[in-house]
PDB file of C-alpha atoms in Angstrom:
ATOM      1  CA  MET A   1     -75.574 -56.426-217.474  1.00  0.00           C
ATOM      2  CA  THR A   2     -73.387 -55.512-221.078  1.00  0.00           C
ATOM      3  CA  PHE A   3     -73.496 -59.478-221.576  1.00  0.00           C
ATOM      4  CA  GLN A   4     -76.665 -60.288-224.087  1.00  0.00           C
ATOM      5  CA  ARG A   5     -75.935 -63.950-223.067  1.00  0.00           C
ATOM      6  CA  ALA A   6     -74.991 -65.580-219.606  1.00  0.00           C
ATOM      7  CA  ARG A   7     -72.461 -67.765-220.277  1.00  0.00           C
ATOM      8  CA  SER A   8     -70.435 -68.345-217.000  1.00  0.00           C
ATOM      9  CA  PRO A   9     -70.885 -68.678-212.948  1.00  0.00           C
ATOM     10  CA  GLU A  10     -70.118 -65.250-212.601  1.00  0.00           C
ATOM     11  CA  GLN A  11     -72.980 -64.293-215.350  1.00  0.00           C
ATOM     12  CA  ARG A  12     -75.182 -65.946-214.280  1.00  0.00           C
ATOM     13  CA  GLU A  13     -74.474 -64.911-210.571  1.00  0.00           C
ATOM     14  CA  ILE A  14     -75.030 -61.118-211.908  1.00  0.00           C
ATOM     15  CA  ARG A  15     -77.901 -61.571-214.013  1.00  0.00           C
ATOM     16  CA  ARG A  16     -79.967 -63.030-210.409  1.00  0.00           C
ATOM     17  CA  ARG A  17     -79.028 -59.890-208.939  1.00  0.00           C
ATOM     18  CA  ALA A  18     -80.441 -57.600-211.196  1.00  0.00           C
ATOM     19  CA  ILE A  19     -83.587 -59.451-211.135  1.00  0.00           C
ATOM     20  CA  LEU A  20     -83.507 -59.466-206.946  1.00  0.00           C
ATOM     21  CA  ALA A  21     -82.085 -56.029-207.442  1.00  0.00           C
ATOM     22  CA  THR A  22     -85.480 -54.942-210.246  1.00  0.00           C
ATOM     23  CA  ALA A  23     -87.691 -57.037-208.191  1.00  0.00           C
ATOM     24  CA  GLU A  24     -86.803 -54.912-205.018  1.00  0.00           C
ATOM     25  CA  ALA A  25     -86.790 -51.810-206.138  1.00  0.00           C
ATOM     26  CA  MET A  26     -90.981 -52.724-207.850  1.00  0.00           C
ATOM     27  CA  LEU A  27     -91.272 -53.311-203.754  1.00  0.00           C
ATOM     28  CA  ASP A  28     -90.227 -49.406-203.121  1.00  0.00           C
ATOM     29  CA  GLU A  29     -93.516 -48.597-205.490  1.00  0.00           C
ATOM     30  CA  MET A  30     -96.034 -50.703-204.961  1.00  0.00           C
ATOM     31  CA  PRO A  31     -97.150 -54.325-202.340  1.00  0.00           C
ATOM     32  CA  VAL A  32     -96.133 -57.246-203.358  1.00  0.00           C
ATOM     33  CA  ALA A  33     -99.712 -58.073-204.920  1.00  0.00           C
ATOM     34  CA  GLU A  34     -99.115 -56.033-207.620  1.00  0.00           C
ATOM     35  CA  VAL A  35     -95.799 -57.080-208.754  1.00  0.00           C
ATOM     36  CA  SER A  36     -96.264 -59.170-211.655  1.00  0.00           C
ATOM     37  CA  LEU A  37     -93.643 -61.692-214.023  1.00  0.00           C
ATOM     38  CA  ASN A  38     -94.364 -59.565-216.962  1.00  0.00           C
ATOM     39  CA  GLU A  39     -93.661 -56.445-215.333  1.00  0.00           C
ATOM     40  CA  LEU A  40     -90.301 -57.686-214.047  1.00  0.00           C
ATOM     41  CA  SER A  41     -89.475 -59.320-217.152  1.00  0.00           C
ATOM     42  CA  ARG A  42     -89.871 -55.429-218.735  1.00  0.00           C
ATOM     43  CA  ARG A  43     -87.949 -53.919-216.275  1.00  0.00           C
ATOM     44  CA  VAL A  44     -84.773 -55.659-216.038  1.00  0.00           C
ATOM     45  CA  GLY A  45     -84.535 -56.377-220.084  1.00  0.00           C
ATOM     46  CA  LEU A  46     -85.301 -59.393-220.598  1.00  0.00           C
ATOM     47  CA  ALA A  47     -87.882 -61.620-221.930  1.00  0.00           C
ATOM     48  CA  LYS A  48     -90.320 -63.327-219.479  1.00  0.00           C
ATOM     49  CA  SER A  49     -88.786 -67.185-220.497  1.00  0.00           C
ATOM     50  CA  ASN A  50     -85.290 -65.919-219.436  1.00  0.00           C
ATOM     51  CA  VAL A  51     -86.493 -64.274-215.912  1.00  0.00           C
ATOM     52  CA  LEU A  52     -87.435 -68.199-215.464  1.00  0.00           C
ATOM     53  CA  ARG A  53     -84.356 -69.435-216.160  1.00  0.00           C
ATOM     54  CA  TYR A  54     -83.515 -68.185-213.279  1.00  0.00           C
ATOM     55  CA  PHE A  55     -86.405 -68.350-211.257  1.00  0.00           C
ATOM     56  CA  GLU A  56     -88.978 -70.875-211.604  1.00  0.00           C
ATOM     57  CA  SER A  57     -91.991 -67.721-210.822  1.00  0.00           C
ATOM     58  CA  ARG A  58     -92.593 -64.754-209.702  1.00  0.00           C
ATOM     59  CA  GLU A  59     -93.357 -66.200-206.098  1.00  0.00           C
ATOM     60  CA  ALA A  60     -89.558 -67.292-206.236  1.00  0.00           C
ATOM     61  CA  VAL A  61     -88.125 -64.325-207.418  1.00  0.00           C
ATOM     62  CA  LEU A  62     -90.305 -62.895-204.036  1.00  0.00           C
ATOM     63  CA  LEU A  63     -89.002 -65.747-201.543  1.00  0.00           C
ATOM     64  CA  ALA A  64     -85.509 -65.064-202.486  1.00  0.00           C
ATOM     65  CA  LEU A  65     -85.618 -61.466-201.690  1.00  0.00           C
ATOM     66  CA  LEU A  66     -86.857 -62.302-199.093  1.00  0.00           C
ATOM     67  CA  ASP A  67     -84.059 -64.139-197.436  1.00  0.00           C
ATOM     68  CA  ASP A  68     -82.427 -61.484-198.674  1.00  0.00           C
ATOM     69  CA  PHE A  69     -83.734 -58.721-196.651  1.00  0.00           C
ATOM     70  CA  LEU A  70     -84.590 -61.460-193.600  1.00  0.00           C
ATOM     71  CA  ALA A  71     -80.247 -61.848-193.943  1.00  0.00           C
ATOM     72  CA  ARG A  72     -80.095 -57.999-193.779  1.00  0.00           C
ATOM     73  CA  TRP A  73     -82.202 -57.218-191.447  1.00  0.00           C
ATOM     74  CA  LEU A  74     -80.802 -59.583-188.747  1.00  0.00           C
ATOM     75  CA  VAL A  75     -77.128 -57.834-189.140  1.00  0.00           C
ATOM     76  CA  ASP A  76     -78.815 -54.308-188.041  1.00  0.00           C
ATOM     77  CA  LEU A  77     -81.184 -56.046-185.594  1.00  0.00           C
ATOM     78  CA  GLU A  78     -77.979 -57.226-183.951  1.00  0.00           C
ATOM     79  CA  ARG A  79     -76.534 -53.553-183.935  1.00  0.00           C
ATOM     80  CA  ASP A  80     -79.422 -51.931-182.825  1.00  0.00           C
ATOM     81  CA  LEU A  81     -79.861 -54.413-179.167  1.00  0.00           C
ATOM     82  CA  ASP A  82     -76.052 -54.007-178.728  1.00  0.00           C
ATOM     83  CA  ALA A  83     -76.880 -50.617-178.226  1.00  0.00           C
ATOM     84  CA  GLY A  84     -80.885 -50.410-177.288  1.00  0.00           C
ATOM     85  CA  VAL A  85     -80.318 -52.476-174.236  1.00  0.00           C
ATOM     86  CA  GLU A  86     -78.744 -52.717-170.872  1.00  0.00           C
ATOM     87  CA  PRO A  87     -77.144 -55.898-170.520  1.00  0.00           C
ATOM     88  CA  HIS A  88     -77.201 -55.778-166.965  1.00  0.00           C
ATOM     89  CA  ALA A  89     -80.524 -54.120-166.867  1.00  0.00           C
ATOM     90  CA  PRO A  90     -83.193 -55.981-164.293  1.00  0.00           C
ATOM     91  CA  VAL A  91     -85.431 -58.470-166.655  1.00  0.00           C
ATOM     92  CA  GLU A  92     -88.659 -56.254-166.852  1.00  0.00           C
ATOM     93  CA  VAL A  93     -86.620 -53.585-168.157  1.00  0.00           C
ATOM     94  CA  ARG A  94     -84.206 -55.476-170.855  1.00  0.00           C
ATOM     95  CA  ALA A  95     -87.447 -57.178-172.231  1.00  0.00           C
ATOM     96  CA  GLY A  96     -89.344 -53.564-172.851  1.00  0.00           C
ATOM     97  CA  ARG A  97     -86.556 -52.166-174.631  1.00  0.00           C
ATOM     98  CA  LEU A  98     -86.179 -55.601-177.321  1.00  0.00           C
ATOM     99  CA  ALA A  99     -89.942 -54.546-177.213  1.00  0.00           C
ATOM    100  CA  ASP A 100     -88.969 -50.942-178.842  1.00  0.00           C
ATOM    101  CA  VAL A 101     -86.554 -52.114-180.509  1.00  0.00           C
ATOM    102  CA  LEU A 102     -87.492 -54.653-181.948  1.00  0.00           C
ATOM    103  CA  SER A 103     -91.072 -52.724-183.341  1.00  0.00           C
ATOM    104  CA  ARG A 104     -88.790 -49.701-184.316  1.00  0.00           C
ATOM    105  CA  SER A 105     -87.346 -51.758-186.377  1.00  0.00           C
ATOM    106  CA  LEU A 106     -89.747 -54.082-188.012  1.00  0.00           C
ATOM    107  CA  ALA A 107     -91.526 -50.751-187.784  1.00  0.00           C
ATOM    108  CA  ASP A 108     -88.685 -48.926-190.777  1.00  0.00           C
ATOM    109  CA  ARG A 109     -89.318 -51.771-192.771  1.00  0.00           C
ATOM    110  CA  MET A 110     -92.891 -52.120-194.330  1.00  0.00           C
ATOM    111  CA  VAL A 111     -91.755 -55.095-197.462  1.00  0.00           C
ATOM    112  CA  LEU A 112     -89.779 -56.530-194.864  1.00  0.00           C
ATOM    113  CA  CYS A 113     -93.339 -57.176-193.082  1.00  0.00           C
ATOM    114  CA  ASP A 114     -95.512 -57.366-196.389  1.00  0.00           C
ATOM    115  CA  LEU A 115     -93.369 -60.206-197.598  1.00  0.00           C
ATOM    116  CA  PHE A 116     -93.823 -61.558-193.930  1.00  0.00           C
ATOM    117  CA  GLY A 117     -97.691 -61.184-194.564  1.00  0.00           C
ATOM    118  CA  ALA A 118     -97.881 -62.536-198.453  1.00  0.00           C
ATOM    119  CA  GLN A 119     -95.145 -65.782-196.657  1.00  0.00           C
ATOM    120  CA  GLY A 120     -98.076 -68.933-196.398  1.00  0.00           C
ATOM    121  CA  GLY A 121    -100.731 -67.346-198.714  1.00  0.00           C
ATOM    122  CA  VAL A 122     -98.883 -66.719-201.568  1.00  0.00           C
ATOM    123  CA  LEU A 123     -95.515 -66.530-201.559  1.00  0.00           C
ATOM    124  CA  GLU A 124     -95.377 -70.521-201.008  1.00  0.00           C
ATOM    125  CA  HIS A 125     -97.505 -71.259-203.816  1.00  0.00           C
ATOM    126  CA  ASN A 126     -96.510 -72.148-207.740  1.00  0.00           C
ATOM    127  CA  VAL A 127     -93.216 -72.880-206.824  1.00  0.00           C
ATOM    128  CA  SER A 128     -91.343 -76.526-206.368  1.00  0.00           C
ATOM    129  CA  LEU A 129     -91.604 -78.829-203.500  1.00  0.00           C
ATOM    130  CA  GLU A 130     -87.388 -78.103-203.981  1.00  0.00           C
ATOM    131  CA  ALA A 131     -88.256 -74.272-203.733  1.00  0.00           C
ATOM    132  CA  VAL A 132     -89.906 -74.426-200.711  1.00  0.00           C
ATOM    133  CA  LYS A 133     -87.514 -77.180-198.688  1.00  0.00           C
ATOM    134  CA  ARG A 134     -84.720 -74.535-199.779  1.00  0.00           C
ATOM    135  CA  HIS A 135     -86.674 -71.916-198.235  1.00  0.00           C
ATOM    136  CA  LYS A 136     -87.931 -73.073-195.717  1.00  0.00           C
ATOM    137  CA  ARG A 137     -84.088 -74.402-195.073  1.00  0.00           C
ATOM    138  CA  SER A 138     -83.188 -71.129-195.066  1.00  0.00           C
ATOM    139  CA  SER A 139     -85.658 -69.419-193.059  1.00  0.00           C
ATOM    140  CA  LEU A 140     -85.239 -72.148-190.271  1.00  0.00           C
ATOM    141  CA  GLY A 141     -81.279 -70.665-190.003  1.00  0.00           C
ATOM    142  CA  ARG A 142     -82.693 -67.064-190.455  1.00  0.00           C
ATOM    143  CA  LEU A 143     -85.452 -67.759-187.170  1.00  0.00           C
ATOM    144  CA  GLU A 144     -82.334 -69.094-185.734  1.00  0.00           C
ATOM    145  CA  GLU A 145     -80.245 -66.537-185.834  1.00  0.00           C
ATOM    146  CA  MET A 146     -82.099 -63.611-184.639  1.00  0.00           C
ATOM    147  CA  THR A 147     -83.720 -66.496-181.853  1.00  0.00           C
ATOM    148  CA  GLY A 148     -79.668 -65.994-180.632  1.00  0.00           C
ATOM    149  CA  LEU A 149     -79.670 -62.546-180.617  1.00  0.00           C
ATOM    150  CA  VAL A 150     -82.931 -62.215-178.459  1.00  0.00           C
ATOM    151  CA  ARG A 151     -81.706 -64.787-176.208  1.00  0.00           C
ATOM    152  CA  ARG A 152     -78.255 -62.714-176.086  1.00  0.00           C
ATOM    153  CA  HIS A 153     -79.780 -59.633-174.286  1.00  0.00           C
ATOM    154  CA  LEU A 154     -83.188 -61.702-172.737  1.00  0.00           C
ATOM    155  CA  PRO A 155     -81.741 -64.819-171.742  1.00  0.00           C
ATOM    156  CA  GLU A 156     -84.183 -65.724-169.108  1.00  0.00           C
ATOM    157  CA  LEU A 157     -86.968 -66.864-171.666  1.00  0.00           C
ATOM    158  CA  GLY A 158     -84.996 -70.304-172.489  1.00  0.00           C
ATOM    159  CA  GLU A 159     -86.792 -72.524-175.153  1.00  0.00           C
ATOM    160  CA  ASP A 160     -89.567 -69.497-175.329  1.00  0.00           C
ATOM    161  CA  ALA A 161     -87.352 -67.283-177.080  1.00  0.00           C
ATOM    162  CA  ARG A 162     -87.270 -69.498-180.653  1.00  0.00           C
ATOM    163  CA  SER A 163     -91.752 -68.910-179.856  1.00  0.00           C
ATOM    164  CA  PHE A 164     -91.248 -65.044-179.511  1.00  0.00           C
ATOM    165  CA  CYS A 165     -89.199 -64.536-182.536  1.00  0.00           C
ATOM    166  CA  LEU A 166     -91.813 -67.146-184.727  1.00  0.00           C
ATOM    167  CA  MET A 167     -95.050 -64.832-183.219  1.00  0.00           C
ATOM    168  CA  SER A 168     -93.148 -61.870-183.687  1.00  0.00           C
ATOM    169  CA  LEU A 169     -92.631 -61.712-187.424  1.00  0.00           C
ATOM    170  CA  VAL A 170     -95.340 -63.626-187.985  1.00  0.00           C
ATOM    171  CA  THR A 171     -97.896 -60.527-186.423  1.00  0.00           C
ATOM    172  CA  ALA A 172     -95.532 -57.983-188.288  1.00  0.00           C
ATOM    173  CA  GLY A 173     -97.164 -60.120-191.766  1.00  0.00           C
ATOM    174  CA  ALA A 174    -100.702 -59.826-190.280  1.00  0.00           C
ATOM    175  CA  MET A 175     -99.489 -56.031-189.442  1.00  0.00           C
ATOM    176  CA  SER A 176     -98.568 -54.843-192.979  1.00  0.00           C
ATOM    177  CA  SER A 177    -102.171 -55.863-194.215  1.00  0.00           C
ATOM    178  CA  PHE A 178    -103.242 -52.236-192.427  1.00  0.00           C
ATOM    179  CA  VAL A 179    -100.379 -49.976-192.882  1.00  0.00           C
ATOM    180  CA  PRO A 180    -100.695 -47.409-194.258  1.00  0.00           C
ATOM    181  CA  PRO A 181    -104.930 -47.844-194.725  1.00  0.00           C
ATOM    182  CA  PRO A 182    -106.350 -47.207-198.323  1.00  0.00           C
ATOM    183  CA  PRO A 183    -106.948 -43.339-199.266  1.00  0.00           C
ATOM    184  CA  VAL A 184    -110.841 -45.150-198.619  1.00  0.00           C
ATOM    185  CA  VAL A 185    -109.815 -45.256-194.974  1.00  0.00           C
ATOM    186  CA  LEU A 186    -107.836 -41.916-194.386  1.00  0.00           C
ATOM    187  CA  ALA A 187    -111.170 -40.521-195.934  1.00  0.00           C
ATOM    188  CA  ALA A 188    -113.322 -41.757-193.643  1.00  0.00           C
ATOM    189  CA  TYR A 189    -111.414 -40.942-190.617  1.00  0.00           C
ATOM    190  CA  GLU A 190    -111.224 -37.374-191.760  1.00  0.00           C
ATOM    191  CA  ASP A 191    -115.123 -37.515-192.292  1.00  0.00           C
ATOM    192  CA  GLU A 192    -115.033 -39.293-188.670  1.00  0.00           C
ATOM    193  CA  PRO A 193    -112.555 -39.189-186.548  1.00  0.00           C
ATOM    194  CA  GLU A 194    -113.528 -41.189-183.995  1.00  0.00           C
ATOM    195  CA  LEU A 195    -113.796 -44.471-186.391  1.00  0.00           C
ATOM    196  CA  ALA A 196    -109.222 -43.414-186.290  1.00  0.00           C
ATOM    197  CA  VAL A 197    -109.673 -44.805-182.467  1.00  0.00           C
ATOM    198  CA  VAL A 198    -109.149 -48.735-184.633  1.00  0.00           C
ATOM    199  CA  HIS A 199    -106.133 -47.459-186.205  1.00  0.00           C
ATOM    200  CA  VAL A 200    -102.926 -48.212-185.057  1.00  0.00           C
ATOM    201  CA  GLU A 201     -98.856 -47.197-186.231  1.00  0.00           C
ATOM    202  CA  ALA A 202     -97.146 -49.626-187.469  1.00  0.00           C
ATOM    203  CA  ARG A 203     -94.059 -48.809-184.553  1.00  0.00           C
ATOM    204  CA  ASP A 204     -97.261 -48.611-181.846  1.00  0.00           C
ATOM    205  CA  GLY A 205     -98.730 -51.270-182.586  1.00  0.00           C
ATOM    206  CA  LEU A 206     -96.119 -53.579-183.098  1.00  0.00           C
ATOM    207  CA  ARG A 207     -94.584 -52.440-179.701  1.00  0.00           C
ATOM    208  CA  LEU A 208     -97.845 -53.114-178.240  1.00  0.00           C
ATOM    209  CA  ALA A 209     -97.839 -57.127-179.713  1.00  0.00           C
ATOM    210  CA  PHE A 210     -94.238 -58.147-178.667  1.00  0.00           C
ATOM    211  CA  GLY A 211     -94.519 -56.224-174.826  1.00  0.00           C
ATOM    212  CA  ALA A 212     -97.979 -58.449-175.058  1.00  0.00           C
ATOM    213  CA  LEU A 213     -95.851 -61.482-176.163  1.00  0.00           C
ATOM    214  CA  LEU A 214     -93.047 -61.331-173.519  1.00  0.00           C
ATOM    215  CA  LEU A 215     -95.138 -60.465-170.921  1.00  0.00           C
ATOM    216  CA  GLY A 216     -96.533 -64.555-171.448  1.00  0.00           C
ATOM    217  CA  VAL A 217     -92.604 -65.746-171.203  1.00  0.00           C
ATOM    218  CA  VAL A 218     -90.638 -63.720-169.245  1.00  0.00           C
ATOM    219  CA  PRO A 219     -90.554 -65.468-165.905  1.00  0.00           C
ATOM    220  CA  ARG A 220     -91.485 -62.801-163.022  1.00  0.00           C
ATOM    221  CA  ASP A 221     -90.296 -62.617-158.880  1.00  0.00           C
TER     222      ASP A 221
END
């Protein structure tokens, strides 16, 4: 940003995107819980009061970032599902491939999963009613987009496709709190390897969960 004060809508959008890009870079270094407004302001080179001109709180920044991440992820998911699910395969095969693709896609995006996990307990607090409604409208649109992608490859799900998608995202958020394990847990596994039986890698855990969800909703002959 080469300007001191954002005067035009274009400059305001540039500054808004700079704040989001800085927050995204921070999430590559730390979990959602450690992202602070003070550190975000310092890194973006603005006073905290100036950041609050664009986003009403730290949580509002992260909600906007969650929406950005979701939009980008759905573009990639569409491509991955088209490449990974054979359209004329039996329903059980397509369900298995869908679970494979979805689990791999989310396991490769643990920052997105961390944001899912923080959404209800953290990110939807300290924000205004209007911000929550705006976020929920956007989230509903993303959910419908994901539902359409899943239903395209597994039309047998019917009306259950939306519930499957919603629970998949909730599951991915829950998984993020265990991945990666903290150093003390890894040390415990090293000292007593038999304890590691309770450790599950993100992709494996998500694949198991998505497969179980689909088993309950995919019609079988």
